[in-house]
Coordinates of C-alpha atoms and ligand atoms in Angstrom, one line a residue:
M1 CA -174.1 152.3 -134.5
R2 CA -177.8 152.9 -134.0
H3 CA -179.6 151.0 -131.2
F4 CA -176.3 149.4 -130.1
W5 CA -177.6 147.9 -126.9
W6 CA -180.6 146.3 -128.5
R7 CA -178.4 144.8 -131.2
L8 CA -175.9 143.6 -128.6
L9 CA -178.8 141.9 -126.7
I10 CA -180.0 140.2 -129.9
F11 CA -176.5 139.1 -130.6
L12 CA -175.9 137.7 -127.1
A13 CA -179.3 135.9 -127.0
A14 CA -178.9 134.4 -130.5
A15 CA -175.2 133.3 -130.0
S16 CA -175.7 131.8 -126.6
V17 CA -178.8 129.6 -127.3
P18 CA -176.9 126.9 -129.4
F19 CA -174.2 126.7 -126.7
Y20 CA -176.9 126.2 -124.1
W21 CA -178.4 123.3 -126.2
L22 CA -174.8 121.8 -126.6
Y23 CA -174.5 122.1 -122.8
L24 CA -177.8 120.3 -122.3
A25 CA -176.6 117.6 -124.7
A26 CA -173.3 117.3 -122.8
I27 CA -175.2 116.7 -119.4
D28 CA -177.5 114.2 -121.1
S29 CA -180.6 116.4 -120.8
L30 CA -181.7 116.3 -124.4
G31 CA -183.2 112.8 -124.2
P32 CA -182.1 109.5 -125.9
D33 CA -181.3 111.1 -129.3
P34 CA -179.6 114.5 -128.5
G35 CA -178.2 114.8 -132.1
K36 CA -181.7 114.7 -133.6
V37 CA -182.9 117.2 -131.0
L38 CA -180.1 119.6 -131.8
V39 CA -180.9 119.3 -135.6
D40 CA -184.6 120.0 -134.9
N41 CA -183.9 122.9 -132.5
L42 CA -181.5 124.6 -134.9
G43 CA -184.0 124.2 -137.8
Q44 CA -186.8 125.7 -135.7
G45 CA -184.4 128.5 -134.6
A46 CA -183.7 129.3 -138.3
L47 CA -187.4 129.5 -139.0
V48 CA -188.1 131.7 -135.9
F49 CA -185.3 134.2 -137.0
L50 CA -186.6 134.2 -140.5
L51 CA -190.2 135.0 -139.3
S52 CA -188.8 137.6 -136.8
S53 CA -186.9 139.4 -139.6
L54 CA -190.1 139.5 -141.7
T55 CA -192.0 141.0 -138.8
M56 CA -189.8 144.1 -138.6
T57 CA -191.3 146.0 -141.6
P58 CA -195.0 145.6 -140.5
L59 CA -194.0 146.6 -137.0
Q60 CA -192.3 149.7 -138.3
R61 CA -195.4 150.5 -140.4
L62 CA -197.7 150.0 -137.4
S63 CA -195.7 151.7 -134.8
G64 CA -194.0 154.4 -136.9
W65 CA -190.7 153.6 -135.1
A66 CA -188.0 153.3 -137.8
G67 CA -185.7 151.4 -135.4
W68 CA -187.4 148.1 -136.1
I69 CA -185.9 148.2 -139.6
S70 CA -182.4 148.3 -138.2
F71 CA -182.8 144.8 -136.7
R72 CA -184.1 143.2 -139.9
R73 CA -180.7 142.5 -141.4
Q74 CA -179.3 141.2 -138.1
L75 CA -182.2 138.8 -137.6
G76 CA -182.0 137.6 -141.2
L77 CA -178.3 136.9 -140.8
W78 CA -179.1 134.9 -137.7
A79 CA -181.7 132.9 -139.7
F80 CA -178.9 132.0 -142.1
T81 CA -176.4 131.2 -139.3
Y82 CA -178.9 128.9 -137.6
A83 CA -179.7 127.2 -140.9
L84 CA -176.0 126.6 -141.5
L85 CA -175.6 125.2 -138.0
H86 CA -178.7 123.0 -138.7
L87 CA -177.0 121.6 -141.8
S88 CA -173.7 121.1 -139.9
A89 CA -175.5 119.3 -137.0
Y90 CA -177.3 117.1 -139.6
L91 CA -174.0 116.2 -141.3
Y92 CA -172.3 115.5 -138.0
F93 CA -174.9 113.8 -135.9
L94 CA -177.2 112.2 -138.4
L95 CA -174.8 111.4 -141.3
G96 CA -171.7 110.9 -139.1
L97 CA -169.8 113.1 -141.5
D98 CA -170.3 110.6 -144.3
F99 CA -170.6 113.3 -147.0
S100 CA -171.0 110.6 -149.8
S101 CA -174.4 109.6 -148.3
F102 CA -175.7 113.2 -148.6
G103 CA -176.6 112.7 -152.3
T104 CA -178.4 109.5 -151.7
E105 CA -180.3 111.1 -148.8
A106 CA -181.3 114.0 -151.0
V107 CA -182.7 111.6 -153.6
E108 CA -184.5 109.3 -151.1
R109 CA -185.8 112.2 -148.9
P110 CA -187.0 115.1 -151.0
Y111 CA -187.3 117.3 -147.9
I112 CA -183.5 117.4 -147.8
T113 CA -183.4 118.8 -151.4
V114 CA -186.2 121.3 -150.4
G115 CA -184.1 122.3 -147.3
A116 CA -181.0 122.8 -149.5
M117 CA -183.0 125.0 -151.8
A118 CA -184.2 127.2 -148.8
L119 CA -180.6 127.3 -147.5
S120 CA -179.3 128.4 -151.0
G121 CA -181.9 131.2 -151.0
L122 CA -180.8 132.3 -147.5
L123 CA -177.1 132.3 -148.7
A124 CA -177.9 134.6 -151.6
L125 CA -179.8 136.9 -149.3
A126 CA -177.0 136.9 -146.6
A127 CA -174.3 137.4 -149.2
T128 CA -176.0 140.5 -150.7
S129 CA -177.2 142.0 -147.4
N130 CA -174.3 144.5 -147.2
R131 CA -174.2 148.2 -148.4
W132 CA -171.8 147.4 -151.2
S133 CA -174.2 144.9 -152.8
M134 CA -177.1 147.4 -152.3
R135 CA -175.1 150.1 -154.2
K136 CA -173.9 147.7 -156.9
L137 CA -177.3 146.0 -157.5
G138 CA -179.4 149.3 -157.3
K139 CA -183.0 148.6 -158.1
R140 CA -182.3 144.9 -158.6
W141 CA -181.4 144.6 -154.9
K142 CA -185.0 145.0 -153.8
Q143 CA -186.1 142.5 -156.5
L144 CA -183.5 140.0 -155.4
H145 CA -184.5 140.3 -151.7
R146 CA -188.1 139.4 -152.5
L147 CA -186.5 135.9 -152.6
V148 CA -187.2 135.9 -148.9
Y149 CA -190.9 135.1 -149.6
P150 CA -190.3 131.9 -151.6
V151 CA -187.5 131.0 -149.1
L152 CA -190.1 131.2 -146.3
L153 CA -192.6 129.1 -148.2
I154 CA -190.0 126.4 -149.1
S155 CA -188.8 126.3 -145.4
L156 CA -192.4 125.8 -144.3
L157 CA -192.8 123.0 -146.9
H158 CA -189.5 121.4 -145.6
M159 CA -190.8 121.5 -142.0
L160 CA -194.2 120.1 -142.9
W161 CA -192.5 117.1 -144.6
V162 CA -190.6 116.4 -141.4
V163 CA -193.2 117.0 -138.7
R164 CA -196.2 115.4 -140.5
S165 CA -197.5 113.8 -137.2
D166 CA -197.1 117.1 -135.2
A167 CA -198.9 119.4 -137.6
G168 CA -200.0 121.7 -134.8
R169 CA -196.5 123.3 -134.4
W170 CA -196.2 123.6 -138.1
A171 CA -199.7 125.3 -138.3
L172 CA -198.5 127.9 -135.8
Y173 CA -195.5 128.9 -137.9
A174 CA -197.5 128.7 -141.1
S175 CA -200.2 131.0 -139.7
I176 CA -197.6 133.6 -138.6
G177 CA -195.9 133.3 -142.0
S178 CA -199.3 133.7 -143.9
V179 CA -200.1 136.9 -141.9
L180 CA -196.6 138.3 -142.6
L181 CA -197.1 137.6 -146.3
L182 CA -200.6 139.0 -146.3
V183 CA -199.7 142.3 -144.8
R184 CA -197.3 142.8 -147.7
L185 CA -200.1 142.9 -150.2
P186 CA -200.6 146.5 -151.4
S187 CA -204.3 146.3 -150.5
V188 CA -203.3 145.6 -146.8
S189 CA -200.0 147.5 -146.5
R190 CA -201.4 150.8 -147.9
P191 CA -204.1 151.2 -145.2
L192 CA -201.4 150.4 -142.6
S193 CA -199.2 153.2 -144.0
D194 CA -202.2 155.6 -144.2
F195 CA -203.0 154.8 -140.6
Q196 CA -199.5 155.8 -139.6
L197 CA -199.7 159.0 -141.6
R198 CA -203.0 160.0 -140.0
K199 CA -201.5 159.2 -136.6
K200 CA -198.5 161.5 -137.3
K201 CA -200.7 164.3 -138.6
S202 CA -203.0 164.2 -135.6
S203 CA -200.1 164.2 -133.1
K204 CA -198.6 167.2 -134.9
L205 CA -202.0 169.0 -134.7
N206 CA -202.3 168.2 -131.0
K207 CA -198.8 169.6 -130.3
S208 CA -199.5 172.9 -132.3
Ligands
HEM301 C1 -179.3 121.7 -146.8 C2 -180.2 122.2 -146.0 C3 -181.0 121.4 -145.0 C4 -180.9 120.1 -144.5 C5 -180.0 119.0 -145.0 C6 -182.0 120.0 -143.5 C7 -182.2 118.8 -142.9 C8 -183.2 118.6 -141.9 C9 -183.5 117.3 -141.3 C10 -182.7 116.0 -141.5 C11 -184.5 117.5 -140.4 C12 -185.3 116.5 -139.6 C13 -184.5 115.7 -138.7 C14 -185.5 114.7 -138.0 O1 -186.1 115.2 -137.1 O2 -185.5 113.6 -138.5 C15 -184.9 118.9 -140.6 C16 -185.9 119.5 -139.9 C17 -186.2 120.8 -139.9 N1 -185.6 121.8 -140.7 FE1 -184.1 121.5 -142.0 N2 -182.6 121.1 -143.3 C18 -182.1 122.1 -144.2 C19 -182.4 123.4 -144.3 C20 -183.4 124.0 -143.5 C21 -183.7 125.5 -143.5 C22 -183.0 126.5 -144.5 C23 -184.6 125.7 -142.6 C24 -185.4 126.9 -142.2 C25 -185.1 128.1 -142.5 C26 -184.9 124.4 -142.0 C27 -185.9 124.2 -141.0 C28 -186.2 123.0 -140.4 C29 -187.3 122.8 -139.5 C30 -188.2 123.9 -138.9 C31 -187.3 121.4 -139.1 C32 -188.2 120.7 -138.2 C33 -187.7 120.7 -136.8 C34 -188.6 120.0 -135.8 O3 -189.0 118.9 -136.1 O4 -188.8 120.6 -134.8 N3 -184.1 123.4 -142.5 N4 -184.1 119.5 -141.5

């Protein structure tokens, strides 16, 4: 497996953070409403992994190091895992496992429906992120995986709805997301690739 140690490091960091939060909750260090803090932290974690996964392609184009791409899938799968934990924490701590009230909540609080839409998108991406789906779907795989852009926008909308009074934090995530979407526009991504080509050519010339 390529870049095994880096992958292991990402795995260990991503897997241990929720346990650390649970530990903080157990020793009463998450404030008066630990359940809500866990829900919020896991939601933010999902967004951070989603943004990190989207950062890999521009980093590869800028640096020319193909290794970045090999972390993209892993980070995307962690975004899905954190989103699933976020939903589980919401059902457990905020709804007290009263599944029947989920429908009412979704109607009364549209941000829940928006969050569910984002999670469904992440599920479709995670389920088809394997080689078998790539082979089966062929050209349609790339089209399907463009779903990540609406998923990001919907997740940001979901967050904005929740953190209305603390828009500064949201603005930071939204700005990073906007830059990551902008660099995918052909008018921006082409010069980036050209820059990389020029760099490769000049280093070859310098060596010869
Ligand atoms: C069925 C799916 C989902 C449900 C039911 C859900 C539910 C919630 C709830 C209840 C809150 C706020 C709790 C509060 O502070 O009062 C919240 C906040 C949040 N959610 Fe979700 N969510 C879902 C999916 C997602 C997804 C897919 C993402 C990101 C990829 C996400 C990211 C966030 C973020 C960033 C926050 C704000 C956290 C903060 O205030 O620091 N959620 N969600």
